[in-house]
Short mmCIF file of N, CA and C in Angstrom, two decimals:
data_model
loop_
_atom_site.label_atom_id
_atom_site.label_comp_id
_atom_site.label_asym_id
_atom_site.label_seq_id
_atom_site.Cartn_x
_atom_site.Cartn_y
_atom_site.Cartn_z
N MET A 10 -66.65 -10.48 38.64
CA MET A 10 -67.90 -9.88 39.10
C MET A 10 -68.76 -9.58 37.88
N LYS A 11 -70.03 -9.86 38.06
CA LYS A 11 -70.96 -9.61 36.94
C LYS A 11 -72.27 -9.14 37.55
N ARG A 12 -72.95 -8.26 36.84
CA ARG A 12 -74.21 -7.69 37.33
C ARG A 12 -75.39 -8.61 37.00
N THR A 13 -76.27 -8.83 37.96
CA THR A 13 -77.47 -9.64 37.74
C THR A 13 -78.54 -8.73 37.14
N LYS A 14 -79.60 -9.38 36.71
CA LYS A 14 -80.72 -8.64 36.14
C LYS A 14 -81.24 -7.58 37.12
N SER A 15 -81.21 -7.85 38.43
CA SER A 15 -81.72 -6.91 39.43
C SER A 15 -80.67 -5.85 39.76
N GLY A 16 -79.48 -5.89 39.18
CA GLY A 16 -78.50 -4.86 39.42
C GLY A 16 -77.45 -5.22 40.45
N LYS A 17 -77.59 -6.29 41.13
CA LYS A 17 -76.63 -6.73 42.13
C LYS A 17 -75.44 -7.36 41.45
N PHE A 18 -74.25 -7.13 42.00
CA PHE A 18 -73.05 -7.74 41.48
C PHE A 18 -72.74 -9.02 42.24
N ILE A 19 -72.36 -10.08 41.51
CA ILE A 19 -72.00 -11.31 42.14
C ILE A 19 -70.74 -11.85 41.56
N GLU A 20 -70.02 -12.61 42.34
CA GLU A 20 -68.83 -13.31 41.90
C GLU A 20 -69.30 -14.63 41.27
N TRP A 21 -68.95 -14.90 40.02
CA TRP A 21 -69.39 -16.10 39.38
C TRP A 21 -68.33 -16.61 38.47
N THR A 22 -68.41 -17.88 38.09
CA THR A 22 -67.52 -18.53 37.20
C THR A 22 -68.22 -19.02 35.93
N PRO A 23 -67.92 -18.43 34.75
CA PRO A 23 -68.54 -18.90 33.54
C PRO A 23 -68.06 -20.33 33.24
N ILE A 24 -69.01 -21.20 32.84
CA ILE A 24 -68.67 -22.59 32.62
C ILE A 24 -68.98 -22.98 31.14
N PHE A 25 -70.16 -22.68 30.68
CA PHE A 25 -70.55 -23.08 29.31
C PHE A 25 -70.67 -21.84 28.43
N ASP A 26 -70.00 -21.87 27.29
CA ASP A 26 -70.20 -20.86 26.28
C ASP A 26 -71.35 -21.34 25.39
N ILE A 27 -72.46 -20.65 25.46
CA ILE A 27 -73.66 -21.11 24.79
C ILE A 27 -73.60 -20.74 23.31
N LYS A 28 -73.42 -21.83 22.49
CA LYS A 28 -73.40 -21.68 21.04
C LYS A 28 -72.45 -20.63 20.53
N ASN A 29 -71.33 -20.48 21.23
CA ASN A 29 -70.29 -19.48 20.82
C ASN A 29 -70.89 -18.08 20.64
N SER A 30 -71.91 -17.77 21.43
CA SER A 30 -72.61 -16.48 21.30
C SER A 30 -72.03 -15.35 22.10
N GLY A 31 -71.08 -15.70 22.96
CA GLY A 31 -70.57 -14.71 23.90
C GLY A 31 -71.34 -14.71 25.18
N TYR A 32 -72.46 -15.46 25.22
CA TYR A 32 -73.22 -15.62 26.47
C TYR A 32 -72.80 -16.91 27.13
N PHE A 33 -72.78 -16.84 28.43
CA PHE A 33 -72.29 -17.99 29.20
C PHE A 33 -73.31 -18.44 30.22
N ALA A 34 -73.18 -19.68 30.63
CA ALA A 34 -73.88 -20.21 31.82
C ALA A 34 -72.76 -20.46 32.81
N GLY A 35 -73.04 -20.13 34.05
CA GLY A 35 -72.01 -20.31 35.05
C GLY A 35 -72.59 -20.43 36.45
N VAL A 36 -71.70 -20.48 37.40
CA VAL A 36 -72.13 -20.80 38.80
C VAL A 36 -71.44 -19.79 39.73
N ASP A 37 -72.16 -19.39 40.77
CA ASP A 37 -71.57 -18.51 41.79
C ASP A 37 -70.86 -19.37 42.84
N ASN A 38 -70.29 -18.71 43.78
CA ASN A 38 -69.49 -19.42 44.85
C ASN A 38 -70.37 -20.29 45.73
N ASP A 39 -71.69 -20.05 45.74
CA ASP A 39 -72.61 -20.84 46.54
C ASP A 39 -73.23 -22.01 45.76
N GLY A 40 -72.80 -22.16 44.51
CA GLY A 40 -73.28 -23.28 43.67
C GLY A 40 -74.56 -22.97 42.94
N ASN A 41 -75.02 -21.70 42.91
CA ASN A 41 -76.23 -21.30 42.20
C ASN A 41 -75.89 -21.02 40.75
N TRP A 42 -76.74 -21.53 39.86
CA TRP A 42 -76.46 -21.45 38.41
C TRP A 42 -77.14 -20.21 37.80
N PHE A 43 -76.47 -19.61 36.83
CA PHE A 43 -76.94 -18.42 36.18
C PHE A 43 -76.67 -18.52 34.69
N ALA A 44 -77.48 -17.80 33.94
CA ALA A 44 -77.28 -17.63 32.50
C ALA A 44 -76.95 -16.17 32.27
N ASP A 45 -75.98 -15.91 31.46
CA ASP A 45 -75.60 -14.56 31.05
C ASP A 45 -76.54 -14.13 29.93
N THR A 46 -77.32 -13.09 30.10
CA THR A 46 -78.25 -12.64 29.12
C THR A 46 -78.00 -11.16 28.78
N ALA A 47 -78.65 -10.66 27.83
CA ALA A 47 -78.50 -9.24 27.47
C ALA A 47 -78.90 -8.34 28.63
N GLU A 48 -79.79 -8.85 29.50
CA GLU A 48 -80.28 -8.09 30.67
C GLU A 48 -79.36 -8.23 31.87
N GLY A 49 -78.36 -9.07 31.77
CA GLY A 49 -77.49 -9.40 32.90
C GLY A 49 -77.67 -10.85 33.30
N LEU A 50 -77.06 -11.25 34.38
CA LEU A 50 -77.15 -12.62 34.81
C LEU A 50 -78.56 -12.90 35.33
N LYS A 51 -79.13 -14.03 34.90
CA LYS A 51 -80.40 -14.52 35.41
C LYS A 51 -80.23 -15.87 36.04
N SER A 52 -80.75 -16.06 37.24
CA SER A 52 -80.67 -17.39 37.81
C SER A 52 -81.64 -18.31 37.08
N LEU A 53 -81.39 -19.61 37.23
CA LEU A 53 -82.27 -20.59 36.56
C LEU A 53 -83.69 -20.39 37.03
N ASP A 54 -83.87 -20.02 38.29
CA ASP A 54 -85.23 -19.81 38.82
C ASP A 54 -85.92 -18.56 38.28
N GLU A 55 -85.13 -17.62 37.74
CA GLU A 55 -85.69 -16.37 37.17
C GLU A 55 -85.93 -16.50 35.66
N GLY A 56 -85.76 -17.69 35.09
CA GLY A 56 -85.98 -17.84 33.70
C GLY A 56 -84.67 -17.87 32.91
N GLY A 57 -83.55 -17.94 33.60
CA GLY A 57 -82.28 -17.99 32.89
C GLY A 57 -82.02 -19.37 32.24
N GLY A 58 -82.84 -20.34 32.58
CA GLY A 58 -82.65 -21.67 32.02
C GLY A 58 -82.87 -21.78 30.54
N ILE A 59 -83.75 -20.93 30.00
CA ILE A 59 -84.02 -21.00 28.57
C ILE A 59 -82.76 -20.69 27.79
N GLY A 60 -81.92 -19.81 28.27
CA GLY A 60 -80.70 -19.48 27.59
C GLY A 60 -79.65 -20.56 27.61
N ILE A 61 -79.80 -21.55 28.52
CA ILE A 61 -78.82 -22.63 28.62
C ILE A 61 -79.33 -23.91 28.07
N LEU A 62 -80.49 -23.94 27.49
CA LEU A 62 -80.99 -25.18 26.87
C LEU A 62 -80.06 -25.81 25.83
N PRO A 63 -79.27 -25.01 25.12
CA PRO A 63 -78.33 -25.64 24.19
C PRO A 63 -77.35 -26.63 24.80
N ILE A 64 -77.19 -26.60 26.09
CA ILE A 64 -76.38 -27.62 26.80
C ILE A 64 -76.93 -29.00 26.47
N LEU A 65 -78.26 -29.10 26.28
CA LEU A 65 -78.85 -30.43 25.99
C LEU A 65 -78.33 -30.99 24.67
N GLU A 66 -77.73 -30.19 23.84
CA GLU A 66 -77.18 -30.71 22.59
C GLU A 66 -75.94 -31.52 22.81
N MET A 67 -75.39 -31.47 24.02
CA MET A 67 -74.29 -32.40 24.39
C MET A 67 -74.98 -33.68 24.91
N THR A 68 -74.23 -34.77 24.81
CA THR A 68 -74.77 -35.98 25.44
C THR A 68 -74.61 -35.79 26.96
N ARG A 69 -75.33 -36.59 27.72
CA ARG A 69 -75.25 -36.49 29.17
C ARG A 69 -73.82 -36.82 29.63
N ALA A 70 -73.21 -37.81 28.97
CA ALA A 70 -71.80 -38.19 29.33
C ALA A 70 -70.83 -37.05 29.03
N GLU A 71 -71.02 -36.37 27.85
CA GLU A 71 -70.17 -35.24 27.50
C GLU A 71 -70.35 -34.10 28.54
N PHE A 72 -71.60 -33.89 28.91
CA PHE A 72 -71.93 -32.85 29.89
C PHE A 72 -71.21 -33.11 31.22
N ASN A 73 -71.36 -34.34 31.69
CA ASN A 73 -70.73 -34.70 32.99
C ASN A 73 -69.23 -34.56 32.98
N SER A 74 -68.65 -35.06 31.89
CA SER A 74 -67.19 -34.99 31.70
C SER A 74 -66.70 -33.51 31.61
N TYR A 75 -67.34 -32.74 30.78
CA TYR A 75 -66.98 -31.36 30.60
C TYR A 75 -67.12 -30.61 31.89
N LEU A 76 -68.21 -30.80 32.57
CA LEU A 76 -68.49 -30.06 33.83
C LEU A 76 -67.49 -30.43 34.90
N ASN A 77 -67.23 -31.69 35.06
CA ASN A 77 -66.28 -32.13 36.08
C ASN A 77 -64.88 -31.58 35.78
N ALA A 78 -64.48 -31.55 34.53
CA ALA A 78 -63.18 -30.95 34.16
C ALA A 78 -63.13 -29.47 34.47
N LYS A 79 -64.20 -28.73 34.14
CA LYS A 79 -64.26 -27.30 34.46
C LYS A 79 -64.20 -27.04 35.95
N ILE A 80 -64.89 -27.86 36.72
CA ILE A 80 -64.89 -27.63 38.17
C ILE A 80 -63.52 -27.93 38.76
N ARG A 81 -62.86 -29.01 38.27
CA ARG A 81 -61.52 -29.34 38.76
C ARG A 81 -60.51 -28.23 38.42
N SER A 82 -60.67 -27.56 37.27
CA SER A 82 -59.72 -26.57 36.85
C SER A 82 -60.05 -25.17 37.46
N SER A 83 -61.08 -25.07 38.24
CA SER A 83 -61.43 -23.77 38.86
C SER A 83 -61.43 -23.94 40.38
N ASP A 84 -61.83 -22.85 41.02
CA ASP A 84 -61.86 -22.86 42.45
C ASP A 84 -63.22 -23.28 43.03
N LEU A 85 -64.05 -23.86 42.17
CA LEU A 85 -65.39 -24.20 42.61
C LEU A 85 -65.39 -25.41 43.50
N LYS A 86 -66.43 -25.47 44.33
CA LYS A 86 -66.65 -26.64 45.18
C LYS A 86 -67.08 -27.81 44.24
N PRO A 87 -66.62 -29.00 44.52
CA PRO A 87 -67.01 -30.18 43.66
C PRO A 87 -68.49 -30.42 43.63
N ASP A 88 -69.23 -29.99 44.66
CA ASP A 88 -70.67 -30.29 44.71
C ASP A 88 -71.52 -29.08 44.25
N SER A 89 -71.09 -28.36 43.27
CA SER A 89 -71.76 -27.12 42.85
C SER A 89 -73.12 -27.36 42.28
N LYS A 90 -73.92 -28.09 42.97
CA LYS A 90 -75.34 -28.35 42.60
C LYS A 90 -75.44 -28.84 41.16
N LEU A 91 -74.55 -29.78 40.80
CA LEU A 91 -74.52 -30.27 39.43
C LEU A 91 -75.81 -30.98 39.05
N SER A 92 -76.27 -31.82 39.96
CA SER A 92 -77.52 -32.55 39.67
C SER A 92 -78.68 -31.60 39.55
N GLU A 93 -78.65 -30.50 40.32
CA GLU A 93 -79.69 -29.48 40.23
C GLU A 93 -79.73 -28.84 38.83
N LEU A 94 -78.55 -28.57 38.31
CA LEU A 94 -78.47 -27.98 36.96
C LEU A 94 -79.07 -28.92 35.95
N ALA A 95 -78.65 -30.16 35.93
CA ALA A 95 -79.15 -31.14 34.96
C ALA A 95 -80.69 -31.29 35.11
N THR A 96 -81.17 -31.41 36.34
CA THR A 96 -82.58 -31.60 36.59
C THR A 96 -83.38 -30.39 36.12
N LYS A 97 -82.92 -29.17 36.41
CA LYS A 97 -83.65 -27.97 35.97
C LYS A 97 -83.67 -27.84 34.45
N ILE A 98 -82.57 -28.16 33.79
CA ILE A 98 -82.55 -28.11 32.33
C ILE A 98 -83.52 -29.11 31.77
N MET A 99 -83.57 -30.34 32.31
CA MET A 99 -84.47 -31.33 31.79
C MET A 99 -85.96 -30.89 32.02
N HIS A 100 -86.29 -30.46 33.23
CA HIS A 100 -87.64 -30.02 33.53
C HIS A 100 -88.06 -28.91 32.58
N LEU A 101 -87.15 -27.94 32.36
CA LEU A 101 -87.49 -26.87 31.46
C LEU A 101 -87.68 -27.34 30.02
N SER A 102 -86.92 -28.28 29.62
CA SER A 102 -87.01 -28.74 28.21
C SER A 102 -88.35 -29.34 27.92
N PHE A 103 -89.01 -29.93 28.93
CA PHE A 103 -90.34 -30.53 28.70
C PHE A 103 -91.45 -29.53 28.58
N GLY A 104 -91.16 -28.27 28.58
CA GLY A 104 -92.19 -27.27 28.41
C GLY A 104 -91.94 -26.27 27.28
N ILE A 105 -90.95 -26.55 26.47
CA ILE A 105 -90.57 -25.52 25.45
C ILE A 105 -90.99 -25.97 24.03
N SER A 106 -90.47 -27.06 23.57
CA SER A 106 -90.76 -27.52 22.22
C SER A 106 -90.42 -29.01 22.08
N THR A 107 -90.84 -29.61 21.03
CA THR A 107 -90.52 -31.00 20.77
C THR A 107 -89.00 -31.21 20.70
N TYR A 108 -88.32 -30.31 20.01
CA TYR A 108 -86.89 -30.46 19.89
C TYR A 108 -86.20 -30.56 21.24
N TRP A 109 -86.47 -29.57 22.13
CA TRP A 109 -85.84 -29.62 23.47
C TRP A 109 -86.34 -30.76 24.29
N ALA A 110 -87.61 -31.07 24.19
CA ALA A 110 -88.16 -32.19 24.98
C ALA A 110 -87.47 -33.51 24.58
N GLU A 111 -87.26 -33.73 23.30
CA GLU A 111 -86.63 -34.99 22.88
C GLU A 111 -85.15 -35.03 23.32
N LEU A 112 -84.48 -33.92 23.38
CA LEU A 112 -83.10 -33.92 23.92
C LEU A 112 -83.16 -34.14 25.46
N GLY A 113 -84.10 -33.52 26.11
CA GLY A 113 -84.22 -33.66 27.59
C GLY A 113 -84.53 -35.09 27.98
N ILE A 114 -85.39 -35.75 27.26
CA ILE A 114 -85.76 -37.12 27.64
C ILE A 114 -84.58 -38.05 27.46
N GLU A 115 -83.69 -37.73 26.54
CA GLU A 115 -82.47 -38.54 26.39
C GLU A 115 -81.57 -38.43 27.62
N TRP A 116 -81.61 -37.30 28.27
CA TRP A 116 -80.77 -37.08 29.45
C TRP A 116 -81.32 -37.72 30.70
N LEU A 117 -82.60 -37.95 30.73
CA LEU A 117 -83.27 -38.34 31.94
C LEU A 117 -82.93 -39.79 32.35
N ASN A 118 -82.47 -39.96 33.61
CA ASN A 118 -82.26 -41.29 34.19
C ASN A 118 -83.41 -41.58 35.13
N GLU A 119 -83.87 -42.80 35.17
CA GLU A 119 -85.05 -43.10 36.01
C GLU A 119 -84.75 -42.78 37.50
N SER A 120 -83.48 -42.78 37.90
CA SER A 120 -83.14 -42.46 39.29
C SER A 120 -83.37 -40.97 39.58
N GLU A 121 -83.46 -40.13 38.58
CA GLU A 121 -83.72 -38.68 38.78
C GLU A 121 -85.19 -38.38 38.73
N MET A 122 -86.02 -39.35 38.42
CA MET A 122 -87.44 -39.10 38.34
C MET A 122 -88.07 -39.07 39.71
N ASP A 123 -89.06 -38.25 39.87
CA ASP A 123 -89.90 -38.22 41.05
C ASP A 123 -91.33 -38.19 40.64
N SER A 124 -92.26 -38.20 41.59
CA SER A 124 -93.68 -38.31 41.23
C SER A 124 -94.15 -37.06 40.48
N ASP A 125 -93.61 -35.90 40.76
CA ASP A 125 -94.00 -34.69 40.06
C ASP A 125 -93.62 -34.79 38.53
N LEU A 126 -92.39 -35.21 38.33
CA LEU A 126 -91.93 -35.35 36.92
C LEU A 126 -92.69 -36.46 36.23
N LYS A 127 -92.97 -37.58 36.92
CA LYS A 127 -93.79 -38.66 36.35
C LYS A 127 -95.12 -38.14 35.93
N ASN A 128 -95.76 -37.34 36.78
CA ASN A 128 -97.11 -36.80 36.47
C ASN A 128 -97.04 -35.86 35.26
N ARG A 129 -96.00 -35.07 35.21
CA ARG A 129 -95.83 -34.13 34.10
C ARG A 129 -95.63 -34.86 32.80
N LEU A 130 -94.78 -35.88 32.84
CA LEU A 130 -94.56 -36.69 31.62
C LEU A 130 -95.84 -37.40 31.17
N ASN A 131 -96.58 -37.95 32.17
CA ASN A 131 -97.85 -38.61 31.84
C ASN A 131 -98.81 -37.65 31.17
N TYR A 132 -98.85 -36.39 31.66
CA TYR A 132 -99.71 -35.39 31.06
C TYR A 132 -99.32 -35.13 29.62
N LEU A 133 -98.02 -34.98 29.37
CA LEU A 133 -97.55 -34.74 28.02
C LEU A 133 -97.84 -35.92 27.10
N ILE A 134 -97.76 -37.10 27.63
CA ILE A 134 -98.05 -38.31 26.86
C ILE A 134 -99.55 -38.36 26.51
N GLU A 135 -100.39 -38.20 27.53
CA GLU A 135 -101.84 -38.34 27.34
C GLU A 135 -102.40 -37.29 26.41
N ASN A 136 -101.86 -36.07 26.49
CA ASN A 136 -102.35 -34.98 25.70
C ASN A 136 -101.67 -34.84 24.36
N LYS A 137 -100.79 -35.78 24.04
CA LYS A 137 -100.13 -35.84 22.75
C LYS A 137 -99.54 -34.47 22.37
N MET A 138 -98.87 -33.84 23.34
CA MET A 138 -98.29 -32.53 23.13
C MET A 138 -97.00 -32.58 22.32
N TYR A 139 -96.37 -33.72 22.34
CA TYR A 139 -95.05 -33.85 21.65
C TYR A 139 -95.13 -35.05 20.71
N SER A 140 -94.02 -35.24 20.01
CA SER A 140 -93.94 -36.31 19.00
C SER A 140 -94.14 -37.71 19.61
N GLN A 141 -94.44 -38.62 18.75
CA GLN A 141 -94.67 -40.02 19.16
C GLN A 141 -93.35 -40.55 19.72
N LYS A 142 -92.25 -40.19 19.11
CA LYS A 142 -90.93 -40.61 19.60
C LYS A 142 -90.69 -40.20 21.03
N PHE A 143 -91.03 -38.92 21.34
CA PHE A 143 -90.89 -38.46 22.74
C PHE A 143 -91.79 -39.20 23.66
N ARG A 144 -93.07 -39.36 23.25
CA ARG A 144 -94.04 -40.03 24.09
C ARG A 144 -93.63 -41.47 24.40
N HIS A 145 -93.10 -42.18 23.45
CA HIS A 145 -92.65 -43.58 23.69
C HIS A 145 -91.48 -43.59 24.65
N LYS A 146 -90.54 -42.68 24.48
CA LYS A 146 -89.39 -42.63 25.39
C LYS A 146 -89.81 -42.25 26.79
N ALA A 147 -90.70 -41.27 26.89
CA ALA A 147 -91.21 -40.84 28.19
C ALA A 147 -91.94 -42.00 28.90
N PHE A 148 -92.73 -42.72 28.16
CA PHE A 148 -93.48 -43.88 28.72
C PHE A 148 -92.46 -44.94 29.24
N ALA A 149 -91.43 -45.20 28.41
CA ALA A 149 -90.40 -46.17 28.83
C ALA A 149 -89.69 -45.75 30.08
N LYS A 150 -89.37 -44.45 30.21
CA LYS A 150 -88.68 -43.92 31.42
C LYS A 150 -89.54 -44.03 32.62
N ILE A 151 -90.87 -43.78 32.44
CA ILE A 151 -91.80 -43.92 33.57
C ILE A 151 -91.87 -45.37 34.01
N LYS A 152 -91.95 -46.30 33.11
CA LYS A 152 -92.02 -47.72 33.42
C LYS A 152 -90.75 -48.14 34.16
N GLN A 153 -89.54 -47.70 33.67
CA GLN A 153 -88.31 -48.02 34.36
C GLN A 153 -88.30 -47.49 35.77
N TYR A 154 -88.82 -46.24 35.93
CA TYR A 154 -88.88 -45.60 37.28
C TYR A 154 -89.79 -46.43 38.18
N GLU A 155 -90.96 -46.83 37.65
CA GLU A 155 -91.93 -47.60 38.50
C GLU A 155 -91.38 -48.97 38.86
N ARG A 156 -90.64 -49.63 37.95
CA ARG A 156 -90.02 -50.93 38.26
C ARG A 156 -88.98 -50.75 39.35
N LYS A 157 -88.17 -49.76 39.23
CA LYS A 157 -87.12 -49.48 40.19
C LYS A 157 -87.70 -49.17 41.54
N LYS A 158 -88.78 -48.39 41.54
CA LYS A 158 -89.43 -47.97 42.78
C LYS A 158 -90.03 -49.17 43.50
N THR A 159 -90.65 -50.10 42.78
CA THR A 159 -91.28 -51.26 43.42
C THR A 159 -90.26 -52.31 43.83
N SER A 160 -89.06 -52.33 43.20
CA SER A 160 -88.06 -53.30 43.57
C SER A 160 -87.24 -52.93 44.76
N THR A 161 -87.32 -51.68 45.22
CA THR A 161 -86.56 -51.25 46.41
C THR A 161 -87.32 -51.25 47.65
#
């Protein structure tokens, strides 16, 4: 049991030790993701995602492997909104800094892209908000998404 920022206690399972800081990212029994912060647990929707951005320093394959192993070794449901966690981390990374955006774009698969994300990436590309490396990769992901969309 851990206290949330609002003071409510929830049953949760810590999954990721963030940079060996003693703070964790984890999931409750309903599959909702939280970050352990100095203020208590924060859901990803409450801004807890910023604390778990270091997960992006893993490769996507390492993330998937690590997460699947943790879920198998715990009492969690196998469908603990894993894709939701990855998607939220990527979306968040595109609004923080070049460093996080470049890690987030490496994680992005064209199958996870939707029109909202495409528009957001186009905005970042057109306004040159991030490095040229990021803009080129974002442009390539958008093109892959569009090709896949028209071929189906």
